[in-house]
């Protein structure tokens, strides 16, 4: 009878070595996961925290005799068209014209704001698509308004349609909704196209944008809360005689406009939605932003998870979880009822156009999309004002909502 063979016991040193290796790997893995979690919470907090405008270019030269300015070269500063530049010193904002010259590191542009030899400017500046930064620069009648939202009075500007004698002359209004980190001045570019089509314009503010009241938490809801402030503006328009409402949202304002179109008690009055470089699905945007920062996909996933979790609200300071499924309009495409015009550039650089294309595919019966190639983020008007204006005008005329006398609406 053979004696059973048993495996030889492992050497004590090998056991200890394996245990130490496992401990080191476990500690390393814990450290990596901890670091990802920390970064993710930082990203989550940053996404919902209103921030001051950040410098993104450098003023390298100023020629007051030729009225030109030289900036460091970026994807934005080399764009054709008319733009604005936030500065510091004796001027806070300059209008910029066409590119006159550029090389690998610099761009020289024409100044459209006249400056003299006494002008002093700080080195750091922020390139902008605003162009107009005050309503007076449009040289058309306007009035200041206050919208009675739940957070308090939200300032707005009202621009009557061309030739109108007060709001009653037109029963079609457009509500203009600015994007994240900006104010209603962003929307001034759009006033002329609507005004000339016989549509009143109301440019609104919303909680935590620096003009409207601060909410209890002081953080963005990414459209989940802000739409209620804009809904109050729609209510005001209806009280003033508006029978048809067009919504126009820029960037995050697009997310707000879509939530309004899906949730407002005034949905029956909405006849169309115009979206400029819009946020349609936040997961796409945050994942894109994480990649730009060189962060792994796990970071954006965990950041979204934190913003949507009750336990993390004390860290993110949102007050309540953000429902990203509700903000995902591609997934909710079947709920849409209004015609939508999307204007988006394939090289947006901040809000990728992927979700815009997805919404077009999901609802080709409602969505019309006009794509640009090199206009970047919310700078489509600046890049090609004629095409931008023609696209919006033709779409609105197709809806039959332009130059309509009061009382003709269905």
Short mmCIF file of N, CA and C in Angstrom, two decimals, residues 31-111:
data_model
loop_
_atom_site.label_atom_id
_atom_site.label_comp_id
_atom_site.label_asym_id
_atom_site.label_seq_id
_atom_site.Cartn_x
_atom_site.Cartn_y
_atom_site.Cartn_z
N UNK A 31 -4.38 53.69 -1.57
CA UNK A 31 -3.89 55.05 -1.80
C UNK A 31 -4.37 55.60 -3.13
N UNK A 32 -4.33 54.75 -4.18
CA UNK A 32 -4.78 55.18 -5.50
C UNK A 32 -6.26 55.51 -5.48
N UNK A 33 -7.05 54.60 -4.90
CA UNK A 33 -8.49 54.82 -4.82
C UNK A 33 -8.81 56.07 -4.00
N UNK A 34 -8.04 56.24 -2.91
CA UNK A 34 -8.24 57.42 -2.09
C UNK A 34 -7.94 58.70 -2.85
N UNK A 35 -6.86 58.65 -3.64
CA UNK A 35 -6.48 59.82 -4.43
C UNK A 35 -7.54 60.13 -5.48
N UNK A 36 -8.06 59.08 -6.15
CA UNK A 36 -9.10 59.27 -7.15
C UNK A 36 -10.36 59.84 -6.51
N UNK A 37 -10.70 59.30 -5.33
CA UNK A 37 -11.88 59.79 -4.64
C UNK A 37 -11.72 61.26 -4.25
N UNK A 38 -10.53 61.62 -3.77
CA UNK A 38 -10.26 63.01 -3.38
C UNK A 38 -10.37 63.94 -4.58
N UNK A 39 -9.73 63.55 -5.69
CA UNK A 39 -9.77 64.37 -6.89
C UNK A 39 -11.20 64.47 -7.42
N UNK A 40 -11.93 63.35 -7.35
CA UNK A 40 -13.31 63.33 -7.84
C UNK A 40 -14.18 64.30 -7.06
N UNK A 41 -14.02 64.33 -5.75
CA UNK A 41 -14.80 65.26 -4.94
C UNK A 41 -14.42 66.71 -5.23
N UNK A 42 -13.13 66.93 -5.49
CA UNK A 42 -12.69 68.28 -5.86
C UNK A 42 -13.33 68.70 -7.18
N UNK A 43 -13.35 67.77 -8.15
CA UNK A 43 -13.96 68.05 -9.45
C UNK A 43 -15.45 68.32 -9.28
N UNK A 44 -16.12 67.47 -8.49
CA UNK A 44 -17.56 67.65 -8.25
C UNK A 44 -17.84 69.02 -7.66
N UNK A 45 -17.05 69.41 -6.68
CA UNK A 45 -17.25 70.71 -6.03
C UNK A 45 -17.02 71.84 -7.02
N UNK A 46 -16.02 71.69 -7.87
CA UNK A 46 -15.70 72.73 -8.83
C UNK A 46 -16.81 72.91 -9.87
N UNK A 47 -17.42 71.81 -10.29
CA UNK A 47 -18.46 71.85 -11.31
C UNK A 47 -19.64 72.71 -10.88
N UNK A 48 -20.00 72.64 -9.61
CA UNK A 48 -21.21 73.33 -9.15
C UNK A 48 -20.92 74.66 -8.46
N UNK A 49 -19.67 75.05 -8.38
CA UNK A 49 -19.31 76.30 -7.69
C UNK A 49 -19.12 77.43 -8.69
N UNK A 50 -19.92 78.48 -8.61
CA UNK A 50 -19.70 79.64 -9.48
C UNK A 50 -18.30 80.21 -9.25
N UNK A 51 -17.62 80.50 -10.35
CA UNK A 51 -16.23 80.96 -10.24
C UNK A 51 -16.05 82.25 -11.03
N UNK A 52 -15.07 83.01 -10.63
CA UNK A 52 -14.74 84.24 -11.34
C UNK A 52 -14.15 83.90 -12.71
N UNK A 53 -14.28 84.83 -13.62
CA UNK A 53 -13.73 84.63 -14.97
C UNK A 53 -12.22 84.42 -14.91
N UNK A 54 -11.74 83.42 -15.64
CA UNK A 54 -10.32 83.09 -15.63
C UNK A 54 -9.60 83.64 -16.86
N UNK A 55 -8.42 84.20 -16.65
CA UNK A 55 -7.60 84.67 -17.77
C UNK A 55 -7.18 83.48 -18.62
N UNK A 56 -7.24 83.65 -19.96
CA UNK A 56 -6.86 82.57 -20.84
C UNK A 56 -5.92 83.01 -21.97
N UNK A 57 -5.52 84.28 -21.91
CA UNK A 57 -4.55 84.78 -22.87
C UNK A 57 -3.74 85.89 -22.23
N UNK A 58 -2.69 86.31 -22.91
CA UNK A 58 -1.78 87.35 -22.39
C UNK A 58 -1.67 88.47 -23.41
N UNK A 59 -1.78 89.70 -22.94
CA UNK A 59 -1.57 90.86 -23.81
C UNK A 59 -0.07 91.08 -23.96
N UNK A 60 0.40 90.95 -25.19
CA UNK A 60 1.83 91.04 -25.47
C UNK A 60 2.23 92.38 -26.09
N UNK A 61 1.27 93.08 -26.63
CA UNK A 61 1.60 94.36 -27.25
C UNK A 61 0.36 95.18 -27.53
N UNK A 62 0.53 96.51 -27.51
CA UNK A 62 -0.58 97.43 -27.74
C UNK A 62 -0.04 98.59 -28.58
N UNK A 63 -0.63 98.79 -29.76
CA UNK A 63 -0.20 99.87 -30.65
C UNK A 63 -1.36 100.86 -30.77
N UNK A 64 -1.28 101.95 -30.03
CA UNK A 64 -2.38 102.90 -30.02
C UNK A 64 -2.46 103.71 -31.31
N UNK A 65 -1.35 103.87 -32.00
CA UNK A 65 -1.39 104.62 -33.26
C UNK A 65 -2.08 103.80 -34.35
N UNK A 66 -1.81 102.51 -34.39
CA UNK A 66 -2.43 101.63 -35.39
C UNK A 66 -3.73 101.02 -34.88
N UNK A 67 -4.01 101.21 -33.57
CA UNK A 67 -5.20 100.61 -32.94
C UNK A 67 -5.23 99.09 -33.13
N UNK A 68 -4.13 98.47 -32.69
CA UNK A 68 -4.03 97.01 -32.74
C UNK A 68 -3.58 96.48 -31.38
N UNK A 69 -3.85 95.21 -31.16
CA UNK A 69 -3.44 94.54 -29.92
C UNK A 69 -2.88 93.18 -30.27
N UNK A 70 -1.81 92.80 -29.59
CA UNK A 70 -1.18 91.50 -29.82
C UNK A 70 -1.40 90.62 -28.60
N UNK A 71 -1.93 89.42 -28.83
CA UNK A 71 -2.25 88.47 -27.77
C UNK A 71 -1.46 87.19 -27.96
N UNK A 72 -1.33 86.43 -26.89
CA UNK A 72 -0.76 85.10 -27.04
C UNK A 72 -1.72 84.25 -27.87
N UNK A 73 -1.18 83.39 -28.67
CA UNK A 73 -1.98 82.61 -29.62
C UNK A 73 -2.63 81.41 -28.93
N UNK A 74 -3.95 81.33 -29.04
CA UNK A 74 -4.70 80.18 -28.56
C UNK A 74 -5.71 79.78 -29.64
N UNK A 75 -6.40 78.68 -29.41
CA UNK A 75 -7.41 78.25 -30.38
C UNK A 75 -8.51 79.30 -30.53
N UNK A 76 -8.77 80.06 -29.47
CA UNK A 76 -9.80 81.09 -29.53
C UNK A 76 -9.28 82.41 -30.11
N UNK A 77 -8.12 82.87 -29.64
CA UNK A 77 -7.65 84.21 -30.04
C UNK A 77 -7.35 84.31 -31.53
N UNK A 78 -7.19 83.19 -32.21
CA UNK A 78 -6.90 83.23 -33.65
C UNK A 78 -8.15 83.07 -34.50
N UNK A 79 -9.32 82.99 -33.89
CA UNK A 79 -10.55 82.82 -34.65
C UNK A 79 -10.87 84.06 -35.48
N UNK A 80 -11.35 83.88 -36.71
CA UNK A 80 -11.86 85.02 -37.49
C UNK A 80 -13.11 85.59 -36.83
N UNK A 81 -13.39 86.88 -37.09
CA UNK A 81 -14.62 87.46 -36.59
C UNK A 81 -14.39 88.55 -35.56
N UNK A 82 -15.48 88.93 -34.85
CA UNK A 82 -15.44 89.99 -33.85
C UNK A 82 -15.66 89.39 -32.47
N UNK A 83 -14.88 89.87 -31.49
CA UNK A 83 -14.93 89.28 -30.15
C UNK A 83 -14.75 90.37 -29.10
N UNK A 84 -14.67 89.94 -27.86
CA UNK A 84 -14.41 90.86 -26.75
C UNK A 84 -13.22 90.37 -25.96
N UNK A 85 -12.65 91.25 -25.16
CA UNK A 85 -11.51 90.90 -24.32
C UNK A 85 -11.69 91.56 -22.96
N UNK A 86 -11.80 90.74 -21.91
CA UNK A 86 -11.85 91.26 -20.55
C UNK A 86 -10.44 91.55 -20.09
N UNK A 87 -10.24 92.77 -19.60
CA UNK A 87 -8.90 93.23 -19.23
C UNK A 87 -8.95 93.87 -17.84
N UNK A 88 -7.81 94.32 -17.40
CA UNK A 88 -7.72 95.09 -16.16
C UNK A 88 -6.85 96.31 -16.42
N UNK A 89 -7.00 97.31 -15.61
CA UNK A 89 -6.27 98.56 -15.82
C UNK A 89 -7.23 99.68 -16.10
N UNK A 90 -6.88 100.54 -17.04
CA UNK A 90 -7.75 101.67 -17.35
C UNK A 90 -8.94 101.27 -18.21
N UNK A 91 -8.93 100.08 -18.78
CA UNK A 91 -10.06 99.53 -19.53
C UNK A 91 -10.39 98.16 -18.98
N UNK A 92 -11.68 97.88 -18.85
CA UNK A 92 -12.08 96.55 -18.35
C UNK A 92 -12.56 95.63 -19.46
N UNK A 93 -12.90 96.21 -20.62
CA UNK A 93 -13.41 95.39 -21.72
C UNK A 93 -13.11 96.08 -23.04
N UNK A 94 -12.60 95.32 -23.99
CA UNK A 94 -12.28 95.85 -25.31
C UNK A 94 -12.97 95.02 -26.37
N UNK A 95 -13.42 95.67 -27.45
CA UNK A 95 -13.96 94.96 -28.60
C UNK A 95 -12.82 94.73 -29.60
N UNK A 96 -12.78 93.52 -30.11
CA UNK A 96 -11.71 93.14 -31.03
C UNK A 96 -12.26 92.84 -32.42
N UNK A 97 -11.51 93.24 -33.44
CA UNK A 97 -11.89 92.96 -34.82
C UNK A 97 -11.06 91.82 -35.39
N UNK A 98 -10.85 91.87 -36.69
CA UNK A 98 -10.25 90.75 -37.42
C UNK A 98 -8.78 90.54 -37.07
N UNK A 99 -8.31 89.33 -37.39
CA UNK A 99 -6.90 88.98 -37.23
C UNK A 99 -6.10 89.65 -38.34
N UNK A 100 -5.07 90.38 -37.97
CA UNK A 100 -4.22 91.07 -38.94
C UNK A 100 -2.95 90.30 -39.24
N UNK A 101 -2.45 89.57 -38.24
CA UNK A 101 -1.22 88.79 -38.43
C UNK A 101 -1.14 87.78 -37.30
N UNK A 102 -0.45 86.68 -37.55
CA UNK A 102 -0.22 85.68 -36.50
C UNK A 102 1.01 84.86 -36.84
N UNK A 103 1.63 84.35 -35.79
CA UNK A 103 2.71 83.38 -35.97
C UNK A 103 2.46 82.24 -35.00
N UNK A 104 3.47 81.46 -34.68
CA UNK A 104 3.27 80.28 -33.86
C UNK A 104 2.87 80.60 -32.42
N UNK A 105 3.18 81.80 -31.96
CA UNK A 105 2.91 82.13 -30.55
C UNK A 105 2.05 83.37 -30.34
N UNK A 106 1.87 84.20 -31.36
CA UNK A 106 1.15 85.46 -31.16
C UNK A 106 0.08 85.67 -32.23
N UNK A 107 -0.89 86.52 -31.89
CA UNK A 107 -1.95 86.92 -32.81
C UNK A 107 -2.15 88.43 -32.67
N UNK A 108 -2.10 89.14 -33.78
CA UNK A 108 -2.37 90.58 -33.77
C UNK A 108 -3.77 90.81 -34.34
N UNK A 109 -4.60 91.56 -33.57
CA UNK A 109 -5.97 91.83 -33.99
C UNK A 109 -6.24 93.33 -34.02
N UNK A 110 -7.22 93.71 -34.84
CA UNK A 110 -7.66 95.10 -34.89
C UNK A 110 -8.47 95.43 -33.64
N UNK A 111 -8.24 96.60 -33.06
CA UNK A 111 -9.04 97.07 -31.93
C UNK A 111 -10.26 97.80 -32.46
#
